[in-house]
mmCIF file of C-alpha atoms in Angstrom:
data_model
loop_
_atom_site.group_PDB
_atom_site.id
_atom_site.type_symbol
_atom_site.label_atom_id
_atom_site.label_comp_id
_atom_site.label_asym_id
_atom_site.label_seq_id
_atom_site.Cartn_x
_atom_site.Cartn_y
_atom_site.Cartn_z
ATOM 1 C CA MET H 1010 -59.193 -119.887 116.594
ATOM 2 C CA SER H 1011 -58.086 -123.333 117.701
ATOM 3 C CA GLN H 1012 -54.516 -124.563 117.758
ATOM 4 C CA SER H 1013 -53.209 -128.013 116.889
ATOM 5 C CA PRO H 1014 -49.655 -129.395 116.973
ATOM 6 C CA LEU H 1015 -49.501 -129.419 113.165
ATOM 7 C CA HIS H 1016 -51.148 -126.022 112.704
ATOM 8 C CA PRO H 1017 -49.816 -123.814 115.508
ATOM 9 C CA SER H 1018 -50.858 -120.262 116.226
ATOM 10 C CA PHE H 1019 -49.505 -117.592 118.545
ATOM 11 C CA LYS H 1020 -50.837 -114.644 120.514
ATOM 12 C CA MET H 1021 -50.046 -111.164 119.281
ATOM 13 C CA ASN H 1022 -49.353 -108.307 121.681
ATOM 14 C CA ASN H 1023 -53.071 -107.461 121.811
ATOM 15 C CA GLY H 1024 -54.022 -110.986 122.922
ATOM 16 C CA ARG H 1025 -55.474 -112.056 119.571
ATOM 17 C CA GLU H 1026 -54.337 -115.289 117.938
ATOM 18 C CA MET H 1027 -52.711 -115.587 114.515
ATOM 19 C CA PRO H 1028 -51.820 -118.816 112.682
ATOM 20 C CA MET H 1029 -48.105 -119.478 112.161
ATOM 21 C CA VAL H 1030 -48.560 -120.693 108.570
ATOM 22 C CA GLY H 1031 -50.686 -118.952 105.967
ATOM 23 C CA PHE H 1032 -51.410 -118.897 102.263
ATOM 24 C CA GLY H 1033 -49.843 -115.897 100.532
ATOM 25 C CA LEU H 1034 -51.762 -114.262 97.677
ATOM 26 C CA TRP H 1035 -48.881 -112.353 96.076
ATOM 27 C CA LYS H 1036 -48.566 -113.291 92.376
ATOM 28 C CA VAL H 1037 -51.722 -115.445 92.464
ATOM 29 C CA THR H 1038 -53.433 -114.493 89.210
ATOM 30 C CA LYS H 1039 -57.090 -113.513 89.074
ATOM 31 C CA ASP H 1040 -58.086 -116.445 86.889
ATOM 32 C CA VAL H 1041 -57.061 -119.022 89.506
ATOM 33 C CA CYS H 1042 -57.231 -117.043 92.761
ATOM 34 C CA ALA H 1043 -60.764 -118.019 93.835
ATOM 35 C CA ASP H 1044 -60.047 -121.724 93.297
ATOM 36 C CA GLN H 1045 -56.668 -121.550 95.009
ATOM 37 C CA VAL H 1046 -58.092 -119.824 98.079
ATOM 38 C CA TYR H 1047 -60.928 -122.359 98.235
ATOM 39 C CA HIS H 1048 -58.556 -125.319 97.976
ATOM 40 C CA ALA H 1049 -56.114 -123.819 100.487
ATOM 41 C CA LEU H 1050 -58.936 -123.487 103.011
ATOM 42 C CA LYS H 1051 -60.141 -126.996 102.220
ATOM 43 C CA ILE H 1052 -56.637 -128.388 102.835
ATOM 44 C CA GLY H 1053 -56.479 -126.648 106.211
ATOM 45 C CA TYR H 1054 -55.027 -123.158 105.805
ATOM 46 C CA ARG H 1055 -56.578 -120.639 108.181
ATOM 47 C CA LEU H 1056 -54.541 -117.552 107.343
ATOM 48 C CA LEU H 1057 -54.870 -115.692 104.030
ATOM 49 C CA ASP H 1058 -52.353 -112.919 103.344
ATOM 50 C CA GLY H 1059 -53.593 -110.434 100.754
ATOM 51 C CA ALA H 1060 -53.100 -106.828 99.697
ATOM 52 C CA CYS H 1061 -54.612 -104.106 97.563
ATOM 53 C CA ASP H 1062 -51.530 -104.205 95.355
ATOM 54 C CA TYR H 1063 -51.979 -107.890 94.527
ATOM 55 C CA GLY H 1064 -55.088 -107.045 92.499
ATOM 56 C CA ASN H 1065 -56.957 -110.226 93.431
ATOM 57 C CA GLU H 1066 -58.966 -109.408 96.544
ATOM 58 C CA VAL H 1067 -62.347 -109.802 94.809
ATOM 59 C CA GLU H 1068 -61.377 -113.269 93.643
ATOM 60 C CA ALA H 1069 -59.897 -114.176 97.040
ATOM 61 C CA GLY H 1070 -63.188 -113.189 98.623
ATOM 62 C CA GLN H 1071 -65.057 -115.400 96.175
ATOM 63 C CA GLY H 1072 -62.954 -118.391 97.200
ATOM 64 C CA LEU H 1073 -63.534 -117.599 100.863
ATOM 65 C CA ALA H 1074 -67.287 -117.234 100.332
ATOM 66 C CA ARG H 1075 -67.449 -120.606 98.577
ATOM 67 C CA ALA H 1076 -65.602 -122.318 101.438
ATOM 68 C CA ILE H 1077 -67.935 -120.715 103.985
ATOM 69 C CA LYS H 1078 -71.045 -121.605 101.983
ATOM 70 C CA GLU H 1079 -69.971 -125.254 101.791
ATOM 71 C CA GLY H 1080 -69.333 -125.387 105.535
ATOM 72 C CA ILE H 1081 -65.576 -125.931 105.205
ATOM 73 C CA VAL H 1082 -64.852 -122.944 107.443
ATOM 74 C CA LYS H 1083 -66.597 -120.229 109.377
ATOM 75 C CA ARG H 1084 -65.498 -116.630 108.951
ATOM 76 C CA THR H 1085 -64.368 -116.615 112.587
ATOM 77 C CA GLU H 1086 -61.961 -119.488 111.815
ATOM 78 C CA VAL H 1087 -60.081 -117.650 109.064
ATOM 79 C CA PHE H 1088 -57.488 -114.944 109.772
ATOM 80 C CA ILE H 1089 -57.440 -112.435 106.911
ATOM 81 C CA THR H 1090 -54.590 -109.998 106.420
ATOM 82 C CA SER H 1091 -54.613 -107.160 103.920
ATOM 83 C CA LYS H 1092 -52.459 -104.096 103.336
ATOM 84 C CA LEU H 1093 -52.770 -100.362 102.778
ATOM 85 C CA TRP H 1094 -51.155 -99.347 99.496
ATOM 86 C CA ASN H 1095 -48.787 -96.393 99.188
ATOM 87 C CA SER H 1096 -51.242 -94.238 97.187
ATOM 88 C CA PHE H 1097 -53.693 -94.105 100.103
ATOM 89 C CA HIS H 1098 -51.471 -92.841 102.936
ATOM 90 C CA ASP H 1099 -53.151 -89.435 103.264
ATOM 91 C CA ARG H 1100 -55.282 -89.392 106.419
ATOM 92 C CA GLU H 1101 -58.603 -88.966 104.616
ATOM 93 C CA ARG H 1102 -57.867 -91.834 102.185
ATOM 94 C CA VAL H 1103 -57.195 -94.621 104.694
ATOM 95 C CA GLU H 1104 -60.690 -95.491 105.870
ATOM 96 C CA PRO H 1105 -62.378 -95.291 102.433
ATOM 97 C CA ILE H 1106 -59.827 -97.601 100.786
ATOM 98 C CA CYS H 1107 -60.009 -100.050 103.677
ATOM 99 C CA LYS H 1108 -63.787 -100.141 103.261
ATOM 100 C CA LYS H 1109 -63.374 -100.773 99.525
ATOM 101 C CA GLN H 1110 -60.996 -103.650 100.211
ATOM 102 C CA LEU H 1111 -63.413 -105.134 102.743
ATOM 103 C CA ALA H 1112 -66.200 -104.898 100.156
ATOM 104 C CA ASP H 1113 -63.942 -106.622 97.609
ATOM 105 C CA TRP H 1114 -63.367 -109.461 100.069
ATOM 106 C CA GLY H 1115 -67.048 -109.514 101.051
ATOM 107 C CA ILE H 1116 -66.248 -109.283 104.773
ATOM 108 C CA GLU H 1117 -66.872 -106.788 107.575
ATOM 109 C CA HIS H 1118 -63.406 -106.531 109.122
ATOM 110 C CA PHE H 1119 -59.788 -107.492 108.566
ATOM 111 C CA ASP H 1120 -58.047 -109.504 111.256
ATOM 112 C CA LEU H 1121 -54.844 -107.636 110.403
ATOM 113 C CA TYR H 1122 -54.256 -104.561 108.242
ATOM 114 C CA LEU H 1123 -50.670 -103.609 107.433
ATOM 115 C CA MET H 1124 -49.014 -100.500 106.055
ATOM 116 C CA HIS H 1125 -47.473 -102.162 102.981
ATOM 117 C CA PHE H 1126 -44.440 -99.856 102.630
ATOM 118 C CA PRO H 1127 -43.153 -96.797 104.506
ATOM 119 C CA ILE H 1128 -43.671 -94.928 101.223
ATOM 120 C CA ALA H 1129 -46.372 -92.301 100.608
ATOM 121 C CA LEU H 1130 -47.429 -91.715 97.009
ATOM 122 C CA ALA H 1131 -49.844 -89.299 95.375
ATOM 123 C CA TYR H 1132 -53.476 -90.411 95.473
ATOM 124 C CA VAL H 1133 -54.872 -92.266 92.474
ATOM 125 C CA ASP H 1134 -58.659 -92.571 92.408
ATOM 126 C CA PRO H 1135 -59.665 -96.263 92.309
ATOM 127 C CA GLY H 1136 -62.113 -95.327 89.562
ATOM 128 C CA VAL H 1137 -59.158 -94.292 87.387
ATOM 129 C CA ARG H 1138 -56.912 -97.312 88.009
ATOM 130 C CA TYR H 1139 -56.948 -100.023 90.643
ATOM 131 C CA PRO H 1140 -54.675 -101.222 92.013
ATOM 132 C CA PRO H 1141 -52.653 -98.108 91.184
ATOM 133 C CA GLY H 1142 -49.128 -99.537 91.454
ATOM 134 C CA PHE H 1143 -46.152 -97.282 92.070
ATOM 135 C CA ALA H 1144 -46.513 -94.900 89.122
ATOM 136 C CA PHE H 1145 -49.069 -92.084 89.181
ATOM 137 C CA ASP H 1146 -49.758 -92.528 85.469
ATOM 138 C CA GLY H 1147 -49.398 -96.301 85.504
ATOM 139 C CA LYS H 1148 -46.118 -95.993 83.613
ATOM 140 C CA SER H 1149 -43.127 -94.102 85.018
ATOM 141 C CA ASP H 1150 -44.349 -90.970 86.812
ATOM 142 C CA ILE H 1151 -43.475 -91.546 90.495
ATOM 143 C CA ARG H 1152 -45.137 -88.826 92.583
ATOM 144 C CA PRO H 1153 -44.647 -88.760 96.353
ATOM 145 C CA SER H 1154 -47.256 -87.585 98.826
ATOM 146 C CA ASN H 1155 -46.467 -85.425 101.843
ATOM 147 C CA ALA H 1156 -48.274 -87.784 104.234
ATOM 148 C CA THR H 1157 -46.098 -88.740 107.185
ATOM 149 C CA ILE H 1158 -45.920 -92.187 108.735
ATOM 150 C CA GLN H 1159 -47.477 -90.670 111.856
ATOM 151 C CA GLU H 1160 -50.456 -89.313 109.913
ATOM 152 C CA THR H 1161 -51.045 -92.633 108.211
ATOM 153 C CA TRP H 1162 -50.621 -94.685 111.380
ATOM 154 C CA GLN H 1163 -53.043 -92.545 113.327
ATOM 155 C CA ALA H 1164 -55.592 -92.994 110.558
ATOM 156 C CA MET H 1165 -55.022 -96.746 110.743
ATOM 157 C CA GLU H 1166 -55.605 -96.621 114.500
ATOM 158 C CA GLY H 1167 -59.026 -95.278 113.613
ATOM 159 C CA LEU H 1168 -59.711 -98.504 111.719
ATOM 160 C CA VAL H 1169 -59.296 -100.412 114.987
ATOM 161 C CA THR H 1170 -61.566 -98.136 116.987
ATOM 162 C CA GLY H 1171 -64.068 -98.206 114.108
ATOM 163 C CA GLY H 1172 -64.149 -102.003 113.982
ATOM 164 C CA LEU H 1173 -62.746 -102.279 110.442
ATOM 165 C CA ALA H 1174 -59.511 -103.972 111.558
ATOM 166 C CA SER H 1175 -58.928 -106.056 114.669
ATOM 167 C CA SER H 1176 -55.154 -105.497 114.541
ATOM 168 C CA ILE H 1177 -52.832 -103.241 112.579
ATOM 169 C CA GLY H 1178 -49.181 -103.566 111.689
ATOM 170 C CA ILE H 1179 -46.342 -102.596 109.404
ATOM 171 C CA SER H 1180 -44.418 -104.102 106.505
ATOM 172 C CA ASN H 1181 -40.977 -103.399 105.039
ATOM 173 C CA PHE H 1182 -40.042 -101.168 108.000
ATOM 174 C CA GLN H 1183 -36.550 -100.917 109.438
ATOM 175 C CA GLY H 1184 -35.456 -100.221 113.006
ATOM 176 C CA SER H 1185 -35.363 -96.420 113.101
ATOM 177 C CA LEU H 1186 -38.874 -96.070 111.693
ATOM 178 C CA ILE H 1187 -40.211 -98.658 114.137
ATOM 179 C CA LEU H 1188 -38.646 -96.882 117.103
ATOM 180 C CA ASP H 1189 -40.101 -93.576 115.931
ATOM 181 C CA LEU H 1190 -43.579 -95.040 115.369
ATOM 182 C CA LEU H 1191 -43.615 -96.516 118.869
ATOM 183 C CA ARG H 1192 -43.176 -93.024 120.348
ATOM 184 C CA TYR H 1193 -46.596 -91.851 119.177
ATOM 185 C CA ALA H 1194 -48.586 -95.057 118.582
ATOM 186 C CA THR H 1195 -51.612 -95.469 120.844
ATOM 187 C CA VAL H 1196 -52.279 -98.813 119.140
ATOM 188 C CA ARG H 1197 -48.990 -100.663 118.938
ATOM 189 C CA PRO H 1198 -48.170 -102.555 115.736
ATOM 190 C CA ALA H 1199 -49.071 -106.203 116.258
ATOM 191 C CA VAL H 1200 -47.063 -107.554 113.318
ATOM 192 C CA LEU H 1201 -44.019 -106.630 111.254
ATOM 193 C CA GLN H 1202 -43.952 -108.309 107.847
ATOM 194 C CA ILE H 1203 -40.513 -108.458 106.203
ATOM 195 C CA GLU H 1204 -38.531 -110.253 103.542
ATOM 196 C CA HIS H 1205 -36.881 -113.041 105.504
ATOM 197 C CA HIS H 1206 -34.975 -116.080 104.272
ATOM 198 C CA PRO H 1207 -31.504 -117.583 104.859
ATOM 199 C CA TYR H 1208 -29.934 -115.084 102.445
ATOM 200 C CA LEU H 1209 -31.501 -112.180 104.408
ATOM 201 C CA VAL H 1210 -31.769 -113.093 108.088
ATOM 202 C CA GLN H 1211 -31.846 -109.554 109.612
ATOM 203 C CA PRO H 1212 -31.057 -110.703 113.191
ATOM 204 C CA GLU H 1213 -30.891 -107.168 114.627
ATOM 205 C CA LEU H 1214 -34.351 -106.319 113.289
ATOM 206 C CA LEU H 1215 -35.733 -109.590 114.679
ATOM 207 C CA ARG H 1216 -34.286 -108.779 118.100
ATOM 208 C CA LEU H 1217 -35.888 -105.341 118.054
ATOM 209 C CA ALA H 1218 -39.278 -106.815 117.128
ATOM 210 C CA ALA H 1219 -39.012 -109.396 119.907
ATOM 211 C CA ALA H 1220 -38.011 -106.771 122.473
ATOM 212 C CA GLU H 1221 -41.059 -104.671 121.519
ATOM 213 C CA HIS H 1222 -43.369 -107.719 121.427
ATOM 214 C CA ILE H 1223 -44.100 -107.281 117.723
ATOM 215 C CA ALA H 1224 -44.725 -110.567 115.901
ATOM 216 C CA VAL H 1225 -42.841 -111.136 112.641
ATOM 217 C CA THR H 1226 -44.217 -112.535 109.396
ATOM 218 C CA ALA H 1227 -41.732 -113.625 106.734
ATOM 219 C CA TYR H 1228 -42.446 -113.203 103.055
ATOM 220 C CA SER H 1229 -40.362 -114.735 100.264
ATOM 221 C CA SER H 1230 -39.267 -117.564 102.557
ATOM 222 C CA PHE H 1231 -37.686 -119.346 99.591
ATOM 223 C CA GLY H 1232 -35.358 -116.450 98.761
ATOM 224 C CA PRO H 1233 -34.744 -115.900 95.055
ATOM 225 C CA GLN H 1234 -37.440 -118.371 93.948
ATOM 226 C CA SER H 1235 -40.330 -115.880 94.066
ATOM 227 C CA PHE H 1236 -38.370 -113.276 92.155
ATOM 228 C CA ARG H 1237 -37.170 -115.671 89.474
ATOM 229 C CA GLU H 1238 -40.818 -115.927 88.491
ATOM 230 C CA LEU H 1239 -40.681 -112.154 87.900
ATOM 231 C CA ASN H 1240 -37.535 -112.632 85.787
ATOM 232 C CA TRP H 1241 -35.426 -110.386 88.031
ATOM 233 C CA GLN H 1242 -31.750 -110.694 87.166
ATOM 234 C CA LYS H 1243 -30.546 -110.580 90.778
ATOM 235 C CA ALA H 1244 -32.693 -113.634 91.512
ATOM 236 C CA HIS H 1245 -31.398 -115.490 88.459
ATOM 237 C CA ASP H 1246 -27.821 -114.702 89.526
ATOM 238 C CA THR H 1247 -28.384 -116.150 93.022
ATOM 239 C CA PRO H 1248 -28.083 -119.911 93.701
ATOM 240 C CA PRO H 1249 -31.522 -121.326 94.592
ATOM 241 C CA LEU H 1250 -32.008 -122.241 98.236
ATOM 242 C CA PHE H 1251 -33.829 -125.423 97.233
ATOM 243 C CA ALA H 1252 -30.512 -126.750 95.861
ATOM 244 C CA ASN H 1253 -28.258 -125.404 98.610
ATOM 245 C CA GLU H 1254 -26.199 -128.246 100.087
ATOM 246 C CA VAL H 1255 -26.960 -127.225 103.682
ATOM 247 C CA ILE H 1256 -30.714 -127.146 103.058
ATOM 248 C CA VAL H 1257 -30.674 -130.382 101.055
ATOM 249 C CA ARG H 1258 -28.627 -132.199 103.710
ATOM 250 C CA ILE H 1259 -31.004 -131.172 106.496
ATOM 251 C CA ALA H 1260 -34.039 -132.045 104.378
ATOM 252 C CA HIS H 1261 -32.670 -135.551 103.777
ATOM 253 C CA ALA H 1262 -31.965 -136.008 107.473
ATOM 254 C CA HIS H 1263 -35.585 -135.248 108.365
ATOM 255 C CA HIS H 1264 -37.194 -136.861 105.298
ATOM 256 C CA LYS H 1265 -38.690 -133.517 104.359
ATOM 257 C CA THR H 1266 -38.541 -131.258 101.321
ATOM 258 C CA PRO H 1267 -36.170 -128.272 101.172
ATOM 259 C CA ALA H 1268 -39.238 -126.018 101.228
ATOM 260 C CA GLN H 1269 -40.435 -127.586 104.471
ATOM 261 C CA VAL H 1270 -37.003 -127.106 106.053
ATOM 262 C CA LEU H 1271 -36.923 -123.426 105.031
ATOM 263 C CA LEU H 1272 -40.380 -122.858 106.488
ATOM 264 C CA ARG H 1273 -39.586 -124.780 109.673
ATOM 265 C CA TRP H 1274 -36.395 -122.745 110.134
ATOM 266 C CA ALA H 1275 -38.687 -119.728 110.414
ATOM 267 C CA THR H 1276 -41.612 -121.144 112.402
ATOM 268 C CA GLN H 1277 -39.382 -122.883 114.948
ATOM 269 C CA ARG H 1278 -37.890 -119.454 115.658
ATOM 270 C CA GLY H 1279 -41.383 -117.988 116.183
ATOM 271 C CA ILE H 1280 -41.754 -116.397 112.754
ATOM 272 C CA CYS H 1281 -44.975 -116.704 110.755
ATOM 273 C CA VAL H 1282 -44.715 -117.774 107.089
ATOM 274 C CA ILE H 1283 -47.031 -117.199 104.121
ATOM 275 C CA PRO H 1284 -45.881 -119.405 101.208
ATOM 276 C CA LYS H 1285 -47.934 -120.045 98.102
ATOM 277 C CA SER H 1286 -47.999 -122.914 95.657
ATOM 278 C CA ASN H 1287 -50.093 -123.951 92.679
ATOM 279 C CA ASP H 1288 -49.499 -127.617 93.489
ATOM 280 C CA PRO H 1289 -51.950 -129.290 95.945
ATOM 281 C CA ASP H 1290 -49.280 -131.645 97.300
ATOM 282 C CA ARG H 1291 -46.882 -128.765 97.961
ATOM 283 C CA LEU H 1292 -49.706 -126.822 99.591
ATOM 284 C CA ARG H 1293 -50.126 -129.685 102.074
ATOM 285 C CA GLN H 1294 -46.374 -129.994 102.611
ATOM 286 C CA ASN H 1295 -46.017 -126.253 103.237
ATOM 287 C CA LEU H 1296 -48.757 -126.409 105.860
ATOM 288 C CA ASP H 1297 -47.136 -129.387 107.610
ATOM 289 C CA VAL H 1298 -44.086 -127.621 108.991
ATOM 290 C CA ALA H 1299 -44.567 -128.063 112.726
ATOM 291 C CA GLY H 1300 -44.417 -131.848 112.936
ATOM 292 C CA PHE H 1301 -40.626 -132.013 113.176
ATOM 293 C CA GLU H 1302 -37.870 -130.198 115.045
ATOM 294 C CA LEU H 1303 -34.609 -128.872 113.687
ATOM 295 C CA ALA H 1304 -31.561 -129.192 115.904
ATOM 296 C CA GLU H 1305 -29.946 -125.988 117.163
ATOM 297 C CA ARG H 1306 -26.917 -126.759 115.022
ATOM 298 C CA GLU H 1307 -29.114 -127.119 111.939
ATOM 299 C CA ILE H 1308 -30.818 -123.785 112.606
ATOM 300 C CA ALA H 1309 -27.398 -122.161 113.047
ATOM 301 C CA ASP H 1310 -26.126 -123.717 109.805
ATOM 302 C CA ILE H 1311 -29.115 -122.340 107.885
ATOM 303 C CA SER H 1312 -28.770 -118.896 109.463
ATOM 304 C CA GLY H 1313 -25.090 -119.015 108.517
ATOM 305 C CA LEU H 1314 -26.085 -118.762 104.849
ATOM 306 C CA ASP H 1315 -26.892 -115.063 105.411
ATOM 307 C CA ARG H 1316 -25.642 -112.781 102.623
ATOM 308 C CA ARG H 1317 -27.676 -109.685 103.599
ATOM 309 C CA LEU H 1318 -29.138 -110.125 100.123
ATOM 310 C CA ARG H 1319 -32.450 -108.340 99.611
ATOM 311 C CA PHE H 1320 -34.594 -108.900 96.535
ATOM 312 C CA ASN H 1321 -37.592 -106.635 97.193
ATOM 313 C CA ASP H 1322 -35.896 -103.243 97.204
ATOM 314 C CA PRO H 1323 -37.686 -100.311 95.503
ATOM 315 C CA LEU H 1324 -34.303 -98.772 94.748
ATOM 316 C CA ASP H 1325 -33.601 -101.694 92.407
ATOM 317 C CA TYR H 1326 -36.824 -101.583 90.413
ATOM 318 C CA LEU H 1327 -37.809 -97.916 90.724
ATOM 319 C CA GLY H 1328 -34.451 -96.214 91.062
ATOM 320 C CA THR H 1329 -35.785 -94.247 94.037
ATOM 321 C CA PHE H 1330 -37.080 -94.684 97.624
ATOM 322 C CA PRO H 1331 -33.914 -96.103 99.275
ATOM 323 C CA ILE H 1332 -35.896 -97.241 102.330
ATOM 324 C CA PHE H 1333 -33.347 -99.907 103.212
ATOM 325 C CA ALA H 1334 -30.280 -97.635 102.906
#
């Protein structure tokens, strides 16, 4: 995977390279997903961030296949991330669901496979409902599984030795769980994916990841924006970052958009980003976030907006699983 000044990549702790900027597939609907993936690759994106729970991996694979067929990319040039859903944490469920996801994508291995949440739920057969979501019955019946993080992680390590995933990692984990996982991991997590934006900076967690040589990927880089689309009240009650005076001032100073400043605030600090957009011009702008430098004072001003405000918290939308308590 080649690196250019405008499209930087970095080496993970296993020596493999990962692009700093990717195209996120969360909330990309099935009817447009194949086209959006194709156009993202055509514009220059080389990282696709998907998941079982997004329900669009078949369509994402179709967009990838089209781009490969037309010679826009080779499979070896595209870094594909997917995630293990909560309903498949039991040891014997990990490899079969990973293989199903690979078949949906139409590929032989994932470049990165993440544990989506540190939450184990009762198994739902994909033939009954897929993706299963949080509820066992698809409505309100939340049934936990007894699978431990250790059991699930060790099964994921088997994906690496079996050639189904080049790297594995974690998502939505906090410090104590990371420290515990590192005690028994024989394959160390390469990446930690977390909600990260100026309203939720999490400096202590970032320091822990850096000390343990775990790369960080930020999701929801634009703060409340992603969750406004879901009509979540907390997001509607929070001032948008795009209109924040600090962000707008810095954007004007660099002749960039507020979105580009928010993404550069992350990438300049060594954090990968995975924004999405339906607009081709914004797709290009989001990819072009390494061609300018923020001053240290500007980075500090943006970080100073921290409210410790989390939007993706299962306790808020499920009433249970206080994983961030």
